[in-house]
PDB file of C-alpha atoms in Angstrom:
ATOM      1  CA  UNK A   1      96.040  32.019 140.406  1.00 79.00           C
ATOM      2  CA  UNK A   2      97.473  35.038 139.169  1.00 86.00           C
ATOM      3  CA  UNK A   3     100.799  36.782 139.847  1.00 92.00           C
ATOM      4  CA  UNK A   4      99.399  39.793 141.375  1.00 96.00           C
ATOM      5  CA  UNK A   5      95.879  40.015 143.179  1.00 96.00           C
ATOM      6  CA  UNK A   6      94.739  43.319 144.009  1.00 95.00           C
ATOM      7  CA  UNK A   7      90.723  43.561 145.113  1.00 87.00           C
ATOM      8  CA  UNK A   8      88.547  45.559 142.867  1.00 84.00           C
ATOM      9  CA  UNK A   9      86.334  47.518 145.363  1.00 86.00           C
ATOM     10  CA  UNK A  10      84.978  50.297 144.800  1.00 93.00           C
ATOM     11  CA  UNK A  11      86.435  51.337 148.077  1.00 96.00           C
ATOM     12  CA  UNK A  12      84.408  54.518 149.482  1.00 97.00           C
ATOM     13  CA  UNK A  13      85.236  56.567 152.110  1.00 97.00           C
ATOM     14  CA  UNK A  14      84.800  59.854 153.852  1.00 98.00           C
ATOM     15  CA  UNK A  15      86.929  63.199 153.286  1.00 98.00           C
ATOM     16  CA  UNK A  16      89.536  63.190 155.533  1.00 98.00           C
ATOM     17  CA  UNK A  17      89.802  59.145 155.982  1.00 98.00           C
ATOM     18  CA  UNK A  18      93.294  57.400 155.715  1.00 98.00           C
ATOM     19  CA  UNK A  19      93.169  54.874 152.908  1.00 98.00           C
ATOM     20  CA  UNK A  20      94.727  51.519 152.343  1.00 97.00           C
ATOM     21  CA  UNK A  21      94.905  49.675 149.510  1.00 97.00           C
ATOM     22  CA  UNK A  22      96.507  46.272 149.515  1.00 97.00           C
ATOM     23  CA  UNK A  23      98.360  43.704 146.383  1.00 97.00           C
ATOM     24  CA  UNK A  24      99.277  40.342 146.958  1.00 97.00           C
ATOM     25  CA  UNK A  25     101.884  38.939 144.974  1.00 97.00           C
ATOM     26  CA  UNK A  26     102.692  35.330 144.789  1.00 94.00           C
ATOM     27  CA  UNK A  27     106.375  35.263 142.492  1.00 93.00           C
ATOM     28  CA  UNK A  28     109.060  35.957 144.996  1.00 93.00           C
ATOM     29  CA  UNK A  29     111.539  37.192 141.886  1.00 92.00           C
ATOM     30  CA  UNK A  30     109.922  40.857 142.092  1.00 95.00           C
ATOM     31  CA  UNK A  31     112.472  42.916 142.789  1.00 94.00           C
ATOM     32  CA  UNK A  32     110.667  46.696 142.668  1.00 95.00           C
ATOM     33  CA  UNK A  33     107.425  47.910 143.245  1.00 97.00           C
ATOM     34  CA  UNK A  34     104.939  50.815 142.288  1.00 97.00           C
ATOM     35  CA  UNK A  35     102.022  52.489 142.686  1.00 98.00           C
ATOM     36  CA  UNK A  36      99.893  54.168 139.966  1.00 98.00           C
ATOM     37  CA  UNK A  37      96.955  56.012 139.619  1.00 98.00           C
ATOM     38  CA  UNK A  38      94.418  56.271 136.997  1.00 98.00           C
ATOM     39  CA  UNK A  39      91.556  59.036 136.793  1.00 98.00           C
ATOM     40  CA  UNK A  40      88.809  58.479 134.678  1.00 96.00           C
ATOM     41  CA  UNK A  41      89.425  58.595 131.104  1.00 95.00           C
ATOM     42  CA  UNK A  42      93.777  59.058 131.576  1.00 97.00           C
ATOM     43  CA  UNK A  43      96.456  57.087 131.119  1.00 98.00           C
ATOM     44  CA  UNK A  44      97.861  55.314 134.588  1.00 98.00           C
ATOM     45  CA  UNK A  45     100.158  58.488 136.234  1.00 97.00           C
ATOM     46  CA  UNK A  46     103.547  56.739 138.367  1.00 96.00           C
ATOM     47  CA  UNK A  47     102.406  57.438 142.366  1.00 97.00           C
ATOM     48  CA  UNK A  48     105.044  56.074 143.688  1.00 96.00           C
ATOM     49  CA  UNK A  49     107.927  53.348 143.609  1.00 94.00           C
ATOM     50  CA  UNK A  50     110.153  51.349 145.983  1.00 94.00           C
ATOM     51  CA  UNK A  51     112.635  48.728 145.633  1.00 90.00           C
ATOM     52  CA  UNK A  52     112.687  47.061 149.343  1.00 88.00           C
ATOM     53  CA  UNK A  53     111.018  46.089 151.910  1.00 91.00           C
ATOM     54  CA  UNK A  54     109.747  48.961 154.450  1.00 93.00           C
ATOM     55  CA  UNK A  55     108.316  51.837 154.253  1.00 95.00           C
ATOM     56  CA  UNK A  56     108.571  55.000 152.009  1.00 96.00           C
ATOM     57  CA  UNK A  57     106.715  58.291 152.007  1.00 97.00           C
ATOM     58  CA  UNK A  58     105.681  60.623 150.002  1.00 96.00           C
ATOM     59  CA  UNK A  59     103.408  63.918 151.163  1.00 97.00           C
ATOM     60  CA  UNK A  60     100.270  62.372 152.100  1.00 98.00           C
ATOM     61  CA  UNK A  61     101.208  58.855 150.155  1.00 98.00           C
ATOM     62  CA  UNK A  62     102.725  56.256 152.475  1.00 98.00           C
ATOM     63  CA  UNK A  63     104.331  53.289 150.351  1.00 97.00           C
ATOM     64  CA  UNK A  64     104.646  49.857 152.338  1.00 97.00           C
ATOM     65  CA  UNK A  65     106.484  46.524 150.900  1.00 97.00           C
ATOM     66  CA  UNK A  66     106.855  43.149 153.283  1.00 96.00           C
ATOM     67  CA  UNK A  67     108.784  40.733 151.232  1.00 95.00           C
ATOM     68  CA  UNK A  68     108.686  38.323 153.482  1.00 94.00           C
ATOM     69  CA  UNK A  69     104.276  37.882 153.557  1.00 95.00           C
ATOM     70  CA  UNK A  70     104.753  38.545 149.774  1.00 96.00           C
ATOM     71  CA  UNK A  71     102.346  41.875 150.110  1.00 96.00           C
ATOM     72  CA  UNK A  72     102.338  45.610 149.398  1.00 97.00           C
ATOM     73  CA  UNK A  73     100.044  48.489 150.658  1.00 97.00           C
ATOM     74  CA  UNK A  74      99.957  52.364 149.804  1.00 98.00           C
ATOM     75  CA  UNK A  75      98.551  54.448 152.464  1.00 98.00           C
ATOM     76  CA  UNK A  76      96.666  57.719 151.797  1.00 98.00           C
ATOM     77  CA  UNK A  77      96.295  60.147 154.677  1.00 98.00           C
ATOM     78  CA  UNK A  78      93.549  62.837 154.620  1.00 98.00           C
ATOM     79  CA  UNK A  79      92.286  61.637 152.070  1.00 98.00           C
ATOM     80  CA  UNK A  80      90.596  64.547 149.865  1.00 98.00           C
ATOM     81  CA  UNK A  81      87.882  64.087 146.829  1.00 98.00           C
ATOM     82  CA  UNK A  82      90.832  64.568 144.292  1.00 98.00           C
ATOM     83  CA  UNK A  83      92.053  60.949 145.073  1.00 98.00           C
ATOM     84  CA  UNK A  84      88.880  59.874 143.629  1.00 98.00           C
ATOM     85  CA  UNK A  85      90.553  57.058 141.249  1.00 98.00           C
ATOM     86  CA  UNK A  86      91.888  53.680 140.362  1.00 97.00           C
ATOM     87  CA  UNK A  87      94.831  52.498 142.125  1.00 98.00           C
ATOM     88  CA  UNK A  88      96.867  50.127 140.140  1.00 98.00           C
ATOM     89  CA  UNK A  89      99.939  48.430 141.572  1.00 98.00           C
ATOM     90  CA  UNK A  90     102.923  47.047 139.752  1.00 97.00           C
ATOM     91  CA  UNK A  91     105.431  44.842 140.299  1.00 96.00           C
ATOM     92  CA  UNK A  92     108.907  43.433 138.360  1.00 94.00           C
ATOM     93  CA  UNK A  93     111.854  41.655 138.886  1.00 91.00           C
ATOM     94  CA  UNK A  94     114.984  42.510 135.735  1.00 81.00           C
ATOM     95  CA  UNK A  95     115.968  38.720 135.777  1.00 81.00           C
ATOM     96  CA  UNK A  96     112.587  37.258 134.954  1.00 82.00           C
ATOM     97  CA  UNK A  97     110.266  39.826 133.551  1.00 86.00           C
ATOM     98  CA  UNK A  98     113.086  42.211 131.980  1.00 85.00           C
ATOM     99  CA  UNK A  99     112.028  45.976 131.965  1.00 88.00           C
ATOM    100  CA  UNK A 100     107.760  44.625 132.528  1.00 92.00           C
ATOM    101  CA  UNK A 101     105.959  45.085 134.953  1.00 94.00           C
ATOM    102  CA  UNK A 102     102.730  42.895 136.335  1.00 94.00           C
ATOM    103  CA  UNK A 103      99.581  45.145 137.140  1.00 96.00           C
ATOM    104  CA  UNK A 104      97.319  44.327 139.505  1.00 96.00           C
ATOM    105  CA  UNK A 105      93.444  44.530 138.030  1.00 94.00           C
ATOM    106  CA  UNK A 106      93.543  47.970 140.483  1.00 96.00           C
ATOM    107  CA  UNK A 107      91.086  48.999 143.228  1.00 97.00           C
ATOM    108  CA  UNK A 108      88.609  52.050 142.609  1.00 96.00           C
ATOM    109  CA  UNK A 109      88.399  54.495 145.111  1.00 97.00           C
ATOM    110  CA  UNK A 110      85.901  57.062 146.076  1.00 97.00           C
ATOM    111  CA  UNK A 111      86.403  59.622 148.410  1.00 98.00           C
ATOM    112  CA  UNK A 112      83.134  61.694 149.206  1.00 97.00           C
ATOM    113  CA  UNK A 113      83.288  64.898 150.570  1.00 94.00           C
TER     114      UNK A 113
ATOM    115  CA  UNK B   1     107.277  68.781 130.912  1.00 75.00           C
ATOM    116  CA  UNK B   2     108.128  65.533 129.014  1.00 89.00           C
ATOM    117  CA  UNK B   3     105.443  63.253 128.046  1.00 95.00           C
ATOM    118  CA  UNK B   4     104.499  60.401 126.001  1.00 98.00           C
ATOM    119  CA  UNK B   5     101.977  61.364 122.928  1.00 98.00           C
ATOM    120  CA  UNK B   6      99.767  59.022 121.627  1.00 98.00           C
ATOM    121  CA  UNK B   7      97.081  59.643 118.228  1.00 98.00           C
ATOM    122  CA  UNK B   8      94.769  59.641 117.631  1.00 98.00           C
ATOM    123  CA  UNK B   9      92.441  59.930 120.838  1.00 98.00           C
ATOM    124  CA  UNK B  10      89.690  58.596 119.804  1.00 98.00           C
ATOM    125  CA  UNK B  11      88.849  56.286 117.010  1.00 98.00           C
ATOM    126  CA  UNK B  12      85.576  54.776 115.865  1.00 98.00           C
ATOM    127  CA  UNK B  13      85.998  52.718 112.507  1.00 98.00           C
ATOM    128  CA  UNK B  14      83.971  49.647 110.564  1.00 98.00           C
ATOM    129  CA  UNK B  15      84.908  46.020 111.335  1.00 98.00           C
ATOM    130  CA  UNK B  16      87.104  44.925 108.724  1.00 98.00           C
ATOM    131  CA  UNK B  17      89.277  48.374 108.133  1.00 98.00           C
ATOM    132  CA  UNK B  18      92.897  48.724 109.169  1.00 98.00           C
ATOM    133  CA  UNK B  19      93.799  50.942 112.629  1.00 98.00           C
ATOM    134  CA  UNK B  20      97.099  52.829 112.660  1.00 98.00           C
ATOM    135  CA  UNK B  21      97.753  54.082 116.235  1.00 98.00           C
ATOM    136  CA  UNK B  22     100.600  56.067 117.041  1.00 98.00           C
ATOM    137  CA  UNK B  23     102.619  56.341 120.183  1.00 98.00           C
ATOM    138  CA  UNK B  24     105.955  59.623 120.573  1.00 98.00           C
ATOM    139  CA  UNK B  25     107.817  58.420 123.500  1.00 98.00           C
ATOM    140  CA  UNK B  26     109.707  60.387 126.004  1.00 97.00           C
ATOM    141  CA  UNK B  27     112.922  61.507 124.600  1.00 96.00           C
ATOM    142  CA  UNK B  28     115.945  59.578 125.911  1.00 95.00           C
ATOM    143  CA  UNK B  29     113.740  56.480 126.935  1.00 96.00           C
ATOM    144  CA  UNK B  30     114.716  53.022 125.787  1.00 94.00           C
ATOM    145  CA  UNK B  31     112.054  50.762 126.331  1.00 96.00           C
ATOM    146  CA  UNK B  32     108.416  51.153 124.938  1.00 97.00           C
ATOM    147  CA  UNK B  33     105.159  48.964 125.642  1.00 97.00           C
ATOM    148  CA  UNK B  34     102.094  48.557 124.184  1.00 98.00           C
ATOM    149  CA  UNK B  35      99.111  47.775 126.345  1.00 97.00           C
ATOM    150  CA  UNK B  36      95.114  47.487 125.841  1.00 97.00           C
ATOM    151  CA  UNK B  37      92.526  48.228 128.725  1.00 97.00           C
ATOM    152  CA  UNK B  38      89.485  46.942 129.060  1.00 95.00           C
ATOM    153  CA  UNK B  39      86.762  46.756 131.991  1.00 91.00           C
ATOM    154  CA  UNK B  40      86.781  42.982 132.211  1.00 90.00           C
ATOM    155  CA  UNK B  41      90.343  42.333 131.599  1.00 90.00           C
ATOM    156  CA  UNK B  42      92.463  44.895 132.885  1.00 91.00           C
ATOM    157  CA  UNK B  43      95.762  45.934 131.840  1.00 94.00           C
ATOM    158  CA  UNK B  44      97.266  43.567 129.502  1.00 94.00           C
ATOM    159  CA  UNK B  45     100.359  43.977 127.731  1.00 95.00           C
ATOM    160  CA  UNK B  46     100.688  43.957 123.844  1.00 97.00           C
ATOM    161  CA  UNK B  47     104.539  44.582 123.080  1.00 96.00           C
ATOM    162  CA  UNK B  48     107.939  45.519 124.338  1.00 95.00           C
ATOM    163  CA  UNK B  49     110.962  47.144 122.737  1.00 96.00           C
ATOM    164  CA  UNK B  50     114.065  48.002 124.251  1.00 95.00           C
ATOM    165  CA  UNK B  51     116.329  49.975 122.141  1.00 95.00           C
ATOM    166  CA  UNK B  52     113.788  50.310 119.300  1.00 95.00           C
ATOM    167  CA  UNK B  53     113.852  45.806 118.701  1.00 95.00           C
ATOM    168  CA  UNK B  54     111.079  44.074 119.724  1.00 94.00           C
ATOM    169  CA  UNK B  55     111.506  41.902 123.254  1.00 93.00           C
ATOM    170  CA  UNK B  56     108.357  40.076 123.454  1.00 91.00           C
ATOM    171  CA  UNK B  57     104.991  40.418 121.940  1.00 90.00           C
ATOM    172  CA  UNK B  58     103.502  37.365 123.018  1.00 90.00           C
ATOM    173  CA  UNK B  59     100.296  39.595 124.249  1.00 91.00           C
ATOM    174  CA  UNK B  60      99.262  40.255 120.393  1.00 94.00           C
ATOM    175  CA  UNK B  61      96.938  38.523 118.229  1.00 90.00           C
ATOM    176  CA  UNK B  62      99.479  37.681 115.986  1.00 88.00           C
ATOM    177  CA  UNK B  63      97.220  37.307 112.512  1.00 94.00           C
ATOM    178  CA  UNK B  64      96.022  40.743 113.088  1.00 97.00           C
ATOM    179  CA  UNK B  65      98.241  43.157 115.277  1.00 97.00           C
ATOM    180  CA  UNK B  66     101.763  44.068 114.505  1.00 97.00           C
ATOM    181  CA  UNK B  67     103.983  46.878 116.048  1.00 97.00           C
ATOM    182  CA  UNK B  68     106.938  48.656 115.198  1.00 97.00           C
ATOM    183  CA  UNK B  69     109.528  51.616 115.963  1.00 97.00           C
ATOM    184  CA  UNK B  70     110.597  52.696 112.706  1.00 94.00           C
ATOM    185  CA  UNK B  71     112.853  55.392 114.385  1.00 94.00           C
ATOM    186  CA  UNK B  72     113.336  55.949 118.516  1.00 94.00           C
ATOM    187  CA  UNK B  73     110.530  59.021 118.361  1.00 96.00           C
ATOM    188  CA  UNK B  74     107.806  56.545 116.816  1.00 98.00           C
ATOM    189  CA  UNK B  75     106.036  53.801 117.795  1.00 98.00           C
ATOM    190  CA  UNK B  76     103.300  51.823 115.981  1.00 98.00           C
ATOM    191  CA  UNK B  77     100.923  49.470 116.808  1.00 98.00           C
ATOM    192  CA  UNK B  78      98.705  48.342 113.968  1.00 98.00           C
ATOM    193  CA  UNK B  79      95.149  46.170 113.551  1.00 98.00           C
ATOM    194  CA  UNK B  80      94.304  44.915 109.823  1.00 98.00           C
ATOM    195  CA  UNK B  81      91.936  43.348 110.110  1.00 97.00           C
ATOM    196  CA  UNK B  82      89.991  45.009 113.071  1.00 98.00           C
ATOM    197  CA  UNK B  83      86.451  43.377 114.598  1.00 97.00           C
ATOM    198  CA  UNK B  84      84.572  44.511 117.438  1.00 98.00           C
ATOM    199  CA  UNK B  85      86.299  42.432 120.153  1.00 96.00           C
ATOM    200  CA  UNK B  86      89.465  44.938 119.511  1.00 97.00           C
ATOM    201  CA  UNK B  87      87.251  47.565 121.225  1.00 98.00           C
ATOM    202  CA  UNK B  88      89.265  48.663 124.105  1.00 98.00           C
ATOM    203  CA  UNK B  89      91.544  51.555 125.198  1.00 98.00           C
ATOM    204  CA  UNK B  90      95.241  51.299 123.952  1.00 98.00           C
ATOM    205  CA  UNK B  91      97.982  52.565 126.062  1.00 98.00           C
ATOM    206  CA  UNK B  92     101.972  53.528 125.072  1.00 98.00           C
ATOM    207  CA  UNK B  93     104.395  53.739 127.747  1.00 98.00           C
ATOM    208  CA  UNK B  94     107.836  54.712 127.637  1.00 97.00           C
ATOM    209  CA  UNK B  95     110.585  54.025 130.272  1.00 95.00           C
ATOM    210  CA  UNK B  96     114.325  54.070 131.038  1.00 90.00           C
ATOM    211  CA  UNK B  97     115.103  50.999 133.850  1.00 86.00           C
ATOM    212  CA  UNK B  98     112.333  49.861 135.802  1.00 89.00           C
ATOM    213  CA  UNK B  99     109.706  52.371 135.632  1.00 92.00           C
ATOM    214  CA  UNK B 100     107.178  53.227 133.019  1.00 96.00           C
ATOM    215  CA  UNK B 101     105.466  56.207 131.927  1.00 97.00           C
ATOM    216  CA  UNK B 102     101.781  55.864 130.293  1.00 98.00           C
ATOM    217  CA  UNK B 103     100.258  57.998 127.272  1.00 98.00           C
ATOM    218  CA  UNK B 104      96.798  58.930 127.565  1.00 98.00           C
ATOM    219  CA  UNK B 105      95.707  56.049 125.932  1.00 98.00           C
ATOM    220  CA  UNK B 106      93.541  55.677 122.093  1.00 98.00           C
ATOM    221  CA  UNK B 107      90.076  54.959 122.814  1.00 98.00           C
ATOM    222  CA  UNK B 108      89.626  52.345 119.890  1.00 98.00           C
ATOM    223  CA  UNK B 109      85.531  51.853 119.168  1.00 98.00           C
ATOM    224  CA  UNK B 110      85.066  49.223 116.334  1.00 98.00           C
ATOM    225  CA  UNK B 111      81.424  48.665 115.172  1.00 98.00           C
TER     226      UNK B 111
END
């Protein structure tokens, strides 16, 4: 099993849709997680980050951690063509993974306008 | 607008030469990572340094793949000898704390 299970999609949806994409983590030492995205040939670009549980926004981008069901989402309202990407999370905890992070395998979205 | 620098791009060499790829991290960052991409198995990550010494590089084929940071504005990650199944795209990321910042990756093509 790994650490982190994220699905794959592709996830498409119409213009205007709210997203949600969803990780799964299974080590309970994570301390901190994040959100990337990746466009098509770029490096993975920070979204967002959040070190407990709850809920943390961001313009359109709506971070969610539950500690307790060991499971993240990031919420994308109106969604718009330009999110068209892969969503990567990331997760790490300083005592056992030091400064790393575990990535997800990300989840490719498509938003079609 | 700091970012990390990574070159070359693109590189398409023979199986059997040696790969030099370069990574400039963000000034005043203290950690650096080395990570290859690839469609089947994701993210994975090469090599750490905190403070310019190596943490962990227990992701690298260690007969053929060694990195460095000679100084704190340049990292190295090198493949002597390189074979096809090195193919991949290889990201640098540079971080202070918990949170990393990516490159935009070499794509490495080896025939």
């Amino acid at each position: 099993q790994k650490e982190v299970e994220q699905d794959p999609g592709p996830l498409s949806v119409p213009e205007g849709a709210i997203v949600s994409l969803n990780c799964t983590y299974s080590n309970s030492a994570f301390q901190y997680f994040m959100w990337y995205r990746q466009y098509s040939r770029k490096g993975p670009e920070l979204l967002m980050y959040t070190y407990s549980s709850g809920n943390k926004e961001d313009g359109r981008f709506t971070a969610q951690v539950d500690k307790s069901s060991k499971y993240i989402s990031l919420f994308i309202r109106d969604s718009q063509p330009s999110d068209s990407a892969t969503y990567l999370c990331a997760m790490g905890g300083r005592a056992e993974y030091g400064n790393k992070l575990v990535f997800g395998a990300g989840t490719i979205l498509r938003v079609k306008s | 607008d700091a970012r990390v620098t990574q070159t070359p791009r693109h590189k398409v060499t023979e199986m059997g030469q040696e790969v030099t790829m370069r990574c400039q991290p963000i000034l005043g960052h203290n950690t650096v990572f080395w990570y290859r991409q690839t469609m089947m198995q994701g993210l994975e990550l090469l090599a750490y340094f905190r403070n310019r010494a190596p943490l962990d590089d227990s992701g690298m084929p260690k007969d053929r793949f060694s990195a460095e940071m000679p100084d704190a504005t340049l990292a190295t990650l090198k493949i002597q000898p390189s074979e096809p199944r090195d193919s991949a795209v290889y990201f640098c990321a540079s971080g202070f704390g918990d949170t990393q910042y990516f490159g935009p990756g070499t794509r490495l093509t080896v025939l």
